[in-house]
Coordinates of C-alpha atoms (C1' of nucleotides) in Angstrom, one line a residue:
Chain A
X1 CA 0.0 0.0 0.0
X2 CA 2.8 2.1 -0.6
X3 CA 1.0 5.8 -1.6
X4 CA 3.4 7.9 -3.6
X5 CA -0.1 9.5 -5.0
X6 CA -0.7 12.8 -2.9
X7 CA -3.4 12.4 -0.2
X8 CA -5.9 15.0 -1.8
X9 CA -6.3 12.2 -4.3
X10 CA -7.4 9.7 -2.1
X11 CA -9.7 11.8 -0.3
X12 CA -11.3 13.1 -3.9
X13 CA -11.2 9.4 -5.0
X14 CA -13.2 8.4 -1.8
X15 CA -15.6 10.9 -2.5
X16 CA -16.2 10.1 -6.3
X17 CA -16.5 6.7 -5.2
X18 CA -19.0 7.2 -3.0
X19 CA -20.9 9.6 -4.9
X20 CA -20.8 7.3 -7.9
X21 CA -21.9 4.1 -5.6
X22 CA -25.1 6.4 -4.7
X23 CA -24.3 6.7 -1.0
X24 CA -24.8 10.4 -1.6
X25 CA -28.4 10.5 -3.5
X26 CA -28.5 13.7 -5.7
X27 CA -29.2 16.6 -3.9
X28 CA -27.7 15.1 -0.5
X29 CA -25.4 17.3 1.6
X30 CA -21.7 16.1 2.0
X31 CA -20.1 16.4 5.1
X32 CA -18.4 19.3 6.1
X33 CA -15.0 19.9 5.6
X34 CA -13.5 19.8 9.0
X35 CA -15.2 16.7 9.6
X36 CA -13.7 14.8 6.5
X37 CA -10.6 16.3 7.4
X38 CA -10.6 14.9 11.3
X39 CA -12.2 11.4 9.4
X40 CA -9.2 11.4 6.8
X41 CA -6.6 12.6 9.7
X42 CA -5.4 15.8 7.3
X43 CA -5.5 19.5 7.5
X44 CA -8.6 21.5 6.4
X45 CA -6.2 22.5 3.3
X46 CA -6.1 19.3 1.6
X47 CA -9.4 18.3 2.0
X48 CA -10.1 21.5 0.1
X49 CA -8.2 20.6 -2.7
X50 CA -9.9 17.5 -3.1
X51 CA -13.4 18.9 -2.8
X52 CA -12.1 21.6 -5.9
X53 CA -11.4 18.6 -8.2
X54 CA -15.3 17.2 -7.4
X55 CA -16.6 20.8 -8.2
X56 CA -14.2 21.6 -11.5
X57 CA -16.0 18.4 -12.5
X58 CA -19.5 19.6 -12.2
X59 CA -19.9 17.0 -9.6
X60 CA -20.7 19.2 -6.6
X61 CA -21.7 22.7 -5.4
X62 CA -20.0 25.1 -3.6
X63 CA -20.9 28.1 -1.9
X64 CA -20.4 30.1 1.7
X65 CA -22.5 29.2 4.9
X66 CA -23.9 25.9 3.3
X67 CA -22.9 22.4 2.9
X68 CA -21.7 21.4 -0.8
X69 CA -24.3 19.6 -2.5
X70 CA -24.1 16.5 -4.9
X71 CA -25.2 17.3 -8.4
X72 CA -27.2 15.0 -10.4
X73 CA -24.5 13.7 -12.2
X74 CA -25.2 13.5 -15.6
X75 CA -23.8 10.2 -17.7
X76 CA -20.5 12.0 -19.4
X77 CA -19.9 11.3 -23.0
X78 CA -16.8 13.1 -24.5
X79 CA -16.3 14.9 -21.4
X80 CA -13.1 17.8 -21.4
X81 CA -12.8 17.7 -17.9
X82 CA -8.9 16.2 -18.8
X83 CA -7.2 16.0 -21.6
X84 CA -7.2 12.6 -22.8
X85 CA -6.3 11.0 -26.1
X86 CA -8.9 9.4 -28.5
X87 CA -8.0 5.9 -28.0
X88 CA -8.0 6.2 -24.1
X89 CA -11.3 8.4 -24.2
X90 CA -12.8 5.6 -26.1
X91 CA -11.4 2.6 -23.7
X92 CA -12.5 4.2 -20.8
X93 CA -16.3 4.0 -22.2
X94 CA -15.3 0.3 -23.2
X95 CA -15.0 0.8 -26.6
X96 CA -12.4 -0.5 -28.9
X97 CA -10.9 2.6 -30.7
X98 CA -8.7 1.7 -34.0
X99 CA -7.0 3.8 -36.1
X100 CA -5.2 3.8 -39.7
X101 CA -3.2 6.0 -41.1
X102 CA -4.2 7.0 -44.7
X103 CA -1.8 9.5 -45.6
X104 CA 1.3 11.1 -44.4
X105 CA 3.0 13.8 -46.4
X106 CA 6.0 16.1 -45.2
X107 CA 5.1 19.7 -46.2
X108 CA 6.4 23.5 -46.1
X109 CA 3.8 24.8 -43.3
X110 CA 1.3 27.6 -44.1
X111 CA 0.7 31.0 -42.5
X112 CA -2.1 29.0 -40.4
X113 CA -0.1 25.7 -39.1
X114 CA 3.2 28.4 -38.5
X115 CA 1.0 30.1 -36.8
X116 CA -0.5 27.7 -34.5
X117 CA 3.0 25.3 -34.1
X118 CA 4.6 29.0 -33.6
X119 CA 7.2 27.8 -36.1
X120 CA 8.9 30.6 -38.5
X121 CA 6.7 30.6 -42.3
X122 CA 7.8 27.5 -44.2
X123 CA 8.9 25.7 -41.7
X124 CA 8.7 21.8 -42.3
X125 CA 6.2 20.2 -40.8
X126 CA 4.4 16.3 -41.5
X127 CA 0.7 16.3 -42.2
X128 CA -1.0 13.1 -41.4
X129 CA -4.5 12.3 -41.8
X130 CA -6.0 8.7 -39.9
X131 CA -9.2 7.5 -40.0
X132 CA -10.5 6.6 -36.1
X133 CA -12.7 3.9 -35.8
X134 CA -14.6 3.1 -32.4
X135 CA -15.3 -1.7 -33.1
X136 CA -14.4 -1.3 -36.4
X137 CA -16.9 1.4 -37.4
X138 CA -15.2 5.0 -38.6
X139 CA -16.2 7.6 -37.2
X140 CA -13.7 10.4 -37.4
X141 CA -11.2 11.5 -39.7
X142 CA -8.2 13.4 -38.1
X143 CA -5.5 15.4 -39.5
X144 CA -2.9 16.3 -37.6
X145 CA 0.3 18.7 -38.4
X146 CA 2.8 18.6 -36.6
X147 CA 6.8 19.8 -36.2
X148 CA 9.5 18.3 -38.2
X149 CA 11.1 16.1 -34.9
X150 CA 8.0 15.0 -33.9
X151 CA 6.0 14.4 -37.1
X152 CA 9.3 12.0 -37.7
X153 CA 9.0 10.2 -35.2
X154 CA 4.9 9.6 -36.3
X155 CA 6.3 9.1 -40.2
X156 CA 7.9 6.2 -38.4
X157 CA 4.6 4.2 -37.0
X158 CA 3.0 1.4 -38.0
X159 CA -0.3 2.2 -40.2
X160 CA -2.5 0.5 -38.1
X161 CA -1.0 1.8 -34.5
X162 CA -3.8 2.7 -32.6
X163 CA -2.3 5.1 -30.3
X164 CA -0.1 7.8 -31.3
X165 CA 0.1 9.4 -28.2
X166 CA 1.2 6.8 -26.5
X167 CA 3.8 6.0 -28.7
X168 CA 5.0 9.9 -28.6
X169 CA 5.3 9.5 -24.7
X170 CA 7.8 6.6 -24.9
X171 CA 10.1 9.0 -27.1
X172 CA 9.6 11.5 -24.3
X173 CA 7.4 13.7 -26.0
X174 CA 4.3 14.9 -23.6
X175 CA 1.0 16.0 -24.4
X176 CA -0.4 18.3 -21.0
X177 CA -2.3 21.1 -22.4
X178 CA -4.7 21.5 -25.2
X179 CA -7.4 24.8 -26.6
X180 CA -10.1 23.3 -28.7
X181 CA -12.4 24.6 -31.4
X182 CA -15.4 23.4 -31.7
X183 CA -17.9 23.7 -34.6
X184 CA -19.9 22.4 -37.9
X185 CA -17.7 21.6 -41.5
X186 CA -18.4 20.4 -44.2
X187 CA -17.4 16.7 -45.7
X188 CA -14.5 16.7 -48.5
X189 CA -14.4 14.2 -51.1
X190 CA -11.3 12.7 -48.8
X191 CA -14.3 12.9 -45.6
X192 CA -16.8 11.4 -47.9
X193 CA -14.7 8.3 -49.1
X194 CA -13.4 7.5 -45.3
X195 CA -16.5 8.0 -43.4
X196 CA -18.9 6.5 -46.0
X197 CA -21.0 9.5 -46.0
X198 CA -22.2 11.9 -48.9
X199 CA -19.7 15.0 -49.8
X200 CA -21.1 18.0 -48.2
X201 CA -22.2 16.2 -45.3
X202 CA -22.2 18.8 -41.9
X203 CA -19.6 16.9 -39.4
X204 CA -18.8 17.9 -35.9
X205 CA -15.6 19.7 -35.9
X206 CA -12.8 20.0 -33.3
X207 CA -9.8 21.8 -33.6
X208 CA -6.9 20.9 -31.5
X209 CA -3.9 22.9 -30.3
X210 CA -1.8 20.7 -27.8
X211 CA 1.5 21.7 -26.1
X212 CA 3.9 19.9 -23.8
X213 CA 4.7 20.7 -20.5
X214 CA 7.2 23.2 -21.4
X215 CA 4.4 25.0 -23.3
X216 CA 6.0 24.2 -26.6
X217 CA 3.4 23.5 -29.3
X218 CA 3.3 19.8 -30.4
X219 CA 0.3 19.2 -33.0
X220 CA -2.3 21.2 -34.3
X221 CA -5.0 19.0 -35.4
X222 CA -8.5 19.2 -37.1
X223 CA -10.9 16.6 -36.2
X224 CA -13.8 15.8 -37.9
X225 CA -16.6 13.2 -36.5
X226 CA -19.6 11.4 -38.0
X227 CA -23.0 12.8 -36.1
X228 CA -24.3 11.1 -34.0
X229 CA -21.1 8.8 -33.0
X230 CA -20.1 10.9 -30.7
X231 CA -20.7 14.4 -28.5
X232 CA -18.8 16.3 -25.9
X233 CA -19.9 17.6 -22.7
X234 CA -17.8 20.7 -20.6
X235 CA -18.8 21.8 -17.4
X236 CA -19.1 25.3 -16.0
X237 CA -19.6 27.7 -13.6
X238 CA -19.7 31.2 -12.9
X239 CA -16.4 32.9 -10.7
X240 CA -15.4 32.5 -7.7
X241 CA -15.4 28.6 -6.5
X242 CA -13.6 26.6 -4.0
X243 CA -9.6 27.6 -4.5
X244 CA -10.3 30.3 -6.7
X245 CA -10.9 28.6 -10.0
X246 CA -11.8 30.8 -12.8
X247 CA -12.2 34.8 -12.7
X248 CA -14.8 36.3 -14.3
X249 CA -13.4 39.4 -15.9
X250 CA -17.1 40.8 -16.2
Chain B
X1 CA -10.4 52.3 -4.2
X2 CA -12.4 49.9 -1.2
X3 CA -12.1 47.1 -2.5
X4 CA -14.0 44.0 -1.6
X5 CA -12.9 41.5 -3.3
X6 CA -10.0 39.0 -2.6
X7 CA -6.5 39.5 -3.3
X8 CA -5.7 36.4 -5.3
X9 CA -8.4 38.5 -7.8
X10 CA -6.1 41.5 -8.0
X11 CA -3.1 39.2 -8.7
X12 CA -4.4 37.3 -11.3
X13 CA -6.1 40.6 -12.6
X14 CA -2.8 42.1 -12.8
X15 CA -1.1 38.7 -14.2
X16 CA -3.9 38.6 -17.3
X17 CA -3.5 42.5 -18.1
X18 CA 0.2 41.9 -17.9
X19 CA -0.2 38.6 -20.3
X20 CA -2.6 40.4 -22.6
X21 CA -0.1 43.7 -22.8
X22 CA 2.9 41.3 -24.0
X23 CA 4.7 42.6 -21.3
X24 CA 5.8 38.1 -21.2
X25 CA 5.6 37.2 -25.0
X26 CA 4.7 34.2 -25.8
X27 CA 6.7 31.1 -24.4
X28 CA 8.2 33.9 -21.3
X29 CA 8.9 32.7 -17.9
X30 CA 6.2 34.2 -14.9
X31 CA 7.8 35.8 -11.7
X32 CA 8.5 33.0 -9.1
X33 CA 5.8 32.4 -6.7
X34 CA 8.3 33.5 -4.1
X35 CA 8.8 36.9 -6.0
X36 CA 5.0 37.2 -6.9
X37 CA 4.5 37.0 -3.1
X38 CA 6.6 39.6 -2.0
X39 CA 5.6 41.7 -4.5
X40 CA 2.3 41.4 -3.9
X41 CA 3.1 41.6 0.4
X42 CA 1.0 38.1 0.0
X43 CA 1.3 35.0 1.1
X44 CA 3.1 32.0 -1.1
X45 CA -0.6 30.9 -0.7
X46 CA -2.8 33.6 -2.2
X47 CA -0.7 33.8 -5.2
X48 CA -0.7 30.0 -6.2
X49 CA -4.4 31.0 -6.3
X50 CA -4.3 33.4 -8.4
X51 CA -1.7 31.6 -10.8
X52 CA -4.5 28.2 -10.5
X53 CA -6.6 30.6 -12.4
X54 CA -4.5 31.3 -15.0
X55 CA -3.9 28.4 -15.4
X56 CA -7.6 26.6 -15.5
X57 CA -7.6 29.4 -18.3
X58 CA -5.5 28.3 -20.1
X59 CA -3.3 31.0 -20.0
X60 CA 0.1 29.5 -18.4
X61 CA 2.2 25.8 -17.8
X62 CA 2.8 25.0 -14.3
X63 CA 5.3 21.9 -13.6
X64 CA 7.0 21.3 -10.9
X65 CA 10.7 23.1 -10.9
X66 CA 10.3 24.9 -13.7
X67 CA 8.8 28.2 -13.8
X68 CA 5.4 28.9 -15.2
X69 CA 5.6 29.6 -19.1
X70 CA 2.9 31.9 -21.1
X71 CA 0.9 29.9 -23.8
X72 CA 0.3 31.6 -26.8
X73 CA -3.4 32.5 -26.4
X74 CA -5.8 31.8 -28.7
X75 CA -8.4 34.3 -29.7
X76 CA -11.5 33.2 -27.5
X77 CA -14.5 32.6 -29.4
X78 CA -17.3 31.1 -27.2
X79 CA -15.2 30.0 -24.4
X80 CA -16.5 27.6 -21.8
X81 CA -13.7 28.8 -18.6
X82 CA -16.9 30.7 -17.2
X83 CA -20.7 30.2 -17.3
X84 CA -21.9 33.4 -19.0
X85 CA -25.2 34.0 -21.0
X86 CA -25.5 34.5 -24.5
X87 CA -26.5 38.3 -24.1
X88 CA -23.4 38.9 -21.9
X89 CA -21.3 36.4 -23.9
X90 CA -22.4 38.7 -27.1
X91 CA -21.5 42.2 -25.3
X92 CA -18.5 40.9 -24.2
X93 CA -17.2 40.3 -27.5
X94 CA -18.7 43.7 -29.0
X95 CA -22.0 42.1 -30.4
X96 CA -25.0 43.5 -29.7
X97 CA -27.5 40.4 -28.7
X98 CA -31.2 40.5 -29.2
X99 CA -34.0 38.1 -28.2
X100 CA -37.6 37.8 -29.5
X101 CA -39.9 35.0 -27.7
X102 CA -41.6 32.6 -30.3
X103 CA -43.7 30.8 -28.2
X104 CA -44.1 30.4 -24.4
X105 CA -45.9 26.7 -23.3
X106 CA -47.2 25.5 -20.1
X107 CA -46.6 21.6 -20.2
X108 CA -46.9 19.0 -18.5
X109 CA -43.0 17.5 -18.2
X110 CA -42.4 14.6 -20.1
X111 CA -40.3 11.8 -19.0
X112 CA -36.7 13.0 -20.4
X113 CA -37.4 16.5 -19.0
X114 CA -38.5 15.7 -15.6
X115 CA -35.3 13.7 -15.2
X116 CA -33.2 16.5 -16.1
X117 CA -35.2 19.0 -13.7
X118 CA -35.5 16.5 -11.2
X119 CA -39.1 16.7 -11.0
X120 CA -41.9 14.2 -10.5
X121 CA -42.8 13.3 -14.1
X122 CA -45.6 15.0 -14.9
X123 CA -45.1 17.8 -13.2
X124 CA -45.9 21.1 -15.0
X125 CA -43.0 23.3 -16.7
X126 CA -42.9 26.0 -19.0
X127 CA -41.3 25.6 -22.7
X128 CA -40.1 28.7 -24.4
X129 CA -38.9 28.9 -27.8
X130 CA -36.6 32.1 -28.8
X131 CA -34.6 33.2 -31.3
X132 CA -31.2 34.9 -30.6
X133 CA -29.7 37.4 -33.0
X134 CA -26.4 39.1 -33.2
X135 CA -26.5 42.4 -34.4
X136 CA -30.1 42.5 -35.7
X137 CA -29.1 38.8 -37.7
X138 CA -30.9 35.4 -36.0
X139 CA -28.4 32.9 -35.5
X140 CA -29.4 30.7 -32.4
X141 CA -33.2 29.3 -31.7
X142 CA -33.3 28.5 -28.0
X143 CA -36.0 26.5 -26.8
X144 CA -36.2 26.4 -22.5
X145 CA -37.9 24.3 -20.1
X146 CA -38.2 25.8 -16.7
X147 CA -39.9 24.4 -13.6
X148 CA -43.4 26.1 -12.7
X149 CA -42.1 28.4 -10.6
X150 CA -39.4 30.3 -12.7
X151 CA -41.2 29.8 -16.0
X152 CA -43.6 32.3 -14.5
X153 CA -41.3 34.8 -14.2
X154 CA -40.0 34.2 -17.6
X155 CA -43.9 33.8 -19.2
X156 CA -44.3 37.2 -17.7
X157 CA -41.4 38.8 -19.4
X158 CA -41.7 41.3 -22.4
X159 CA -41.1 39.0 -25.3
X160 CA -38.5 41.3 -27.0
X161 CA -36.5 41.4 -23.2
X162 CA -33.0 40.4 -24.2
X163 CA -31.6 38.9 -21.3
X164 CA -33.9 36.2 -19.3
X165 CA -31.3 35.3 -17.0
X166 CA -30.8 39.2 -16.0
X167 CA -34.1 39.5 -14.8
X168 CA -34.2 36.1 -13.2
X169 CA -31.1 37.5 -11.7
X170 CA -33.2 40.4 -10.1
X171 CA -36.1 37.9 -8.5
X172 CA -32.9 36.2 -6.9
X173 CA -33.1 32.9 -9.2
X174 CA -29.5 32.4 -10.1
X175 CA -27.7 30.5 -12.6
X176 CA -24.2 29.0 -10.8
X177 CA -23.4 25.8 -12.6
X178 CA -24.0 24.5 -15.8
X179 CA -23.6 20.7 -17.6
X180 CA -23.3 21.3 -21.5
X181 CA -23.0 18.9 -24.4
X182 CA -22.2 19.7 -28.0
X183 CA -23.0 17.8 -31.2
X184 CA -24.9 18.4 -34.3
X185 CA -28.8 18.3 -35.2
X186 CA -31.2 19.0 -38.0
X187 CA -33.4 21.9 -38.4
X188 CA -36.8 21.6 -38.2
X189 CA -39.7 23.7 -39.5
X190 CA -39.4 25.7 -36.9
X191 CA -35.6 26.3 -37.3
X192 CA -35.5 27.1 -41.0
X193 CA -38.3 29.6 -40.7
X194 CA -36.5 31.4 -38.1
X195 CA -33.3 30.8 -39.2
X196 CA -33.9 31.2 -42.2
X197 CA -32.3 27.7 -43.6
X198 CA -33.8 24.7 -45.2
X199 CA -34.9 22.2 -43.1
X200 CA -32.7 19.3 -42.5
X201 CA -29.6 22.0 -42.4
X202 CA -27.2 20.9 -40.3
X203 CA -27.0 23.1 -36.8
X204 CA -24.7 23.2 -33.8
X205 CA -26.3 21.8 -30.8
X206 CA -25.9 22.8 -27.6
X207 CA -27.7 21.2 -24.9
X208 CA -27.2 22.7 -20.9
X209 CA -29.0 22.5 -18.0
X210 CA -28.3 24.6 -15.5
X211 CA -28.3 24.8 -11.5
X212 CA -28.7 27.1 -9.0
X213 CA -26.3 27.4 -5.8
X214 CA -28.1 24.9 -3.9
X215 CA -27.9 22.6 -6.8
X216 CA -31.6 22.8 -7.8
X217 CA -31.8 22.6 -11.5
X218 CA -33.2 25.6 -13.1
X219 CA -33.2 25.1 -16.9
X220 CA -33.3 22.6 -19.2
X221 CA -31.9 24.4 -22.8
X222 CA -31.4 23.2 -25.8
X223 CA -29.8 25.7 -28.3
X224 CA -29.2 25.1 -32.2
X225 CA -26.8 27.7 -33.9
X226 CA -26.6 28.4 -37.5
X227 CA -23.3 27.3 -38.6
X228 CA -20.5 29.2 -39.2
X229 CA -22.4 32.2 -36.7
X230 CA -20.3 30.9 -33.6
X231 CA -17.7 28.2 -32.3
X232 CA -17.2 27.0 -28.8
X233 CA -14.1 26.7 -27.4
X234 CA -12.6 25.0 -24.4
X235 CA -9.2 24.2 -22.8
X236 CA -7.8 21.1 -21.2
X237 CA -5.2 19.9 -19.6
X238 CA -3.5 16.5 -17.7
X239 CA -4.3 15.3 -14.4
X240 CA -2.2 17.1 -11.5
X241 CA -1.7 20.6 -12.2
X242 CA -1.6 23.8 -10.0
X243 CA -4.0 23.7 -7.0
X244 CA -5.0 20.2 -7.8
X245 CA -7.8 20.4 -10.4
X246 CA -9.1 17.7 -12.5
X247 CA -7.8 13.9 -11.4
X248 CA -7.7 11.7 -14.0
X249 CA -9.2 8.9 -12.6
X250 CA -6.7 6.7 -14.8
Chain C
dG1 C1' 23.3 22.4 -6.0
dA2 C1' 20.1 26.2 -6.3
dG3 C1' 15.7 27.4 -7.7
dT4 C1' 11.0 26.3 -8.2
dG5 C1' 6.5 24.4 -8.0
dG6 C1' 3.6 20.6 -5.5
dT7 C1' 1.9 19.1 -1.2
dC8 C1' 0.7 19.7 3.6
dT9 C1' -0.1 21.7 8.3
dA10 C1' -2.2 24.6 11.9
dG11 C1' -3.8 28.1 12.8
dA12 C1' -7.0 32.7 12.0
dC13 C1' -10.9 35.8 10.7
dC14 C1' -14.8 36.8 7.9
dA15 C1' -19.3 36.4 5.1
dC16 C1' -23.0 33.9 4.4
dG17 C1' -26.9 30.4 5.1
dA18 C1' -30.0 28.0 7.8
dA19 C1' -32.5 27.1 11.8
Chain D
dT1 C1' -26.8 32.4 16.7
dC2 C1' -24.0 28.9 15.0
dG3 C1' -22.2 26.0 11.4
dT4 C1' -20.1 26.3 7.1
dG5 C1' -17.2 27.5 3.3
dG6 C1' -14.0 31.5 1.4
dT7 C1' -9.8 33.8 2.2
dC8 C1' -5.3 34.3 4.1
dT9 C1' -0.9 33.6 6.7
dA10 C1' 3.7 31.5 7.8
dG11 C1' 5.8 28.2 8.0
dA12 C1' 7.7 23.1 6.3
dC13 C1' 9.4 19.3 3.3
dC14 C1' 9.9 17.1 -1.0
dA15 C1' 10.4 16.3 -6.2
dC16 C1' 11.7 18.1 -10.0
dT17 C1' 14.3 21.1 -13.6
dC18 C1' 18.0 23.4 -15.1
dG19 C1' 22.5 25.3 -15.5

DNA sequence: GAGTGGTCTAGACCACGAA
DNA sequence: TCGTGGTCTAGACCACTCG
């Protein structure tokens, strides 16, 4: 039982276990803070810290003078509550995510990818587009630019490797932050033939910007899914919560 | 210059103004915390807070040992770091947002939306269908379903009133949390005539339902935007960053 | 090895909600 | 009024990055 895992985690773990398992019903009060803290044998701190990971997950309430309340928590689908990769996201619903790689071309980048890789104009960069397939059925197409080292090193992969990502992070190269777009395009012939849909079809768009932990830009990728395969849920919530998340700005 | 509101606000007030003046171009180093904190005359403490909120943002890297690094930021479009109405989402980004109520229903709830309200099924709600316009253009038809006691309020409003949620703000009903999810729909008859699109046009969906403080759901939304009118936008990041948001639950 | 952020403690005072 | 969460302080130790 060795923990190196800090002990806010276990407390927050407890608690989403619980809530999950339904020993909180929705709408049910959790227990105070300095009692969890006196029940988990910490300081008033770290139990705070865990309670701000329920409620940046939409999981609980939070306000002054009043317990924290449990949220009727809805089923999450694509949720962007972490940053996680396609072929995780789609294990962790128990799906079987695939992947092939159609096409993968090394290429001068344009005003656009420079900008978004922050690389000087015509820099080189390798474009690769992969159709993603959630038990054998396609439902995105993805194509992803990225810097010379790295797109290398994905030049280098098998066709059918399922997880890039995970690949990248045995060469040492970390995705930890990403901005997304989202919005409506419309199908390409290349869309059309992958997906098995009519050109002109409206897809779900996401746009992708994802930097390592040095802040360093690592792929800018455009997304493009099937209707109906899949949706994404964020939550919110106005300023001022628990340990300060989030500002306001008026 | 009373002011009432917390320090960490002021730091990360100063840090975003700072950010957004270029005084740290992209990929710069912050201040220490250390240095932040005697700056400041705060505590170590109050500044990680303020830096947590940068970083939920989007704004800055925190790892451990190095110091914090400015992300290039990303124009925002429609960005989900704070629950904010579509009027004051408009005005914030210089648009001028109008309303006009279509239709305002009492119902009884049916299955789907009494389990999002959390009310008895059966139990009467108000449906209201608007149309949102930027700048004098429609680009969003909103259709609402409020429990009996706020879809009075809102059946009682002028029908050209552009922000419901103001007003609901004034009779102390308040919107704190909100659970969204994004895909794509269809128009129907009612969409293309007040969208002025064909039916069957693809639209951006966006489905919410929102809470007050006590976590007593409020609203039950779903919104369809013309394409191409609007994009949402959110940022992510790993498990284990500043202030211990987000898990990762593996 | 020095600097830095991540975790944690043990206090304190205040603002707000509910009884 | 009393319990509760929000803010803040002043320390401490550790893990990690970088020169």
């Amino acid at each position: 039982m060795s923990s190196k895992s800090p002990l806010y985690r276990k407390v927050a773990g407890d608690l989403r276990t619980a809530i999950a398992a339904g020993e909180y019903g929705s709408g049910a009060r959790l227990p105070a803070e300095d009692e969890l803290a006196r029940r988990y044998g910490v300081s008033r701190g770290t139990v705070r810290q865990a309670l701000a990971s329920l409620r940046a997950d939409g999981l609980v309430t939070s306000r002054r003078g009043a317990r924290r309340v449990v949220l009727g928590g809805a089923p999450r689908l694509q949720s962007f509550g972490e940053l996680r990769s396609f072929a995780r996201w789609a294990r962790s619903l128990g799906e079987e995510p695939g992947g092939r790689t159609v096409a993968v071309d090394p290429a001068e980048a344009t005003e656009e990818e420079a900008n978004h890789l922050q690389l000087p104009p015509g820099a080189g960069v390798f474009k690769v587009m992969r159709v993603r397939t959630l038990s054998g059925v396609p439902v995105m197409v993805e194509r992803s630019t990225y810097p010379e080292r790295i797109g290398r090193l994905v030049a280098a992969m098998d066709v059918d490797e399922v997880s890039h990502s995970r690949q990248l992070e045995l060469h040492g190269v970390l995705f930890t932050d990403a901005h997304h777009t989202i919005d409506v395009a419309s199908a390409d012939a290349d869309d059309a033939k992958l997906l098995g849909c009519g050109a002109g079809h409206a897809l779900l768009r996401e746009r992708r910007r994802s930097t390592d932990p040095a802040g360093t830009p690592v792929e800018w990728s455009e997304d493009r899914y099937l209707p109906g395969t899949v949706a994404f849920t964020v939550h919110n919530s106005v300023a001022s919560s628990a340990l300060g998340r989030q500002l306001g700005e008026e």
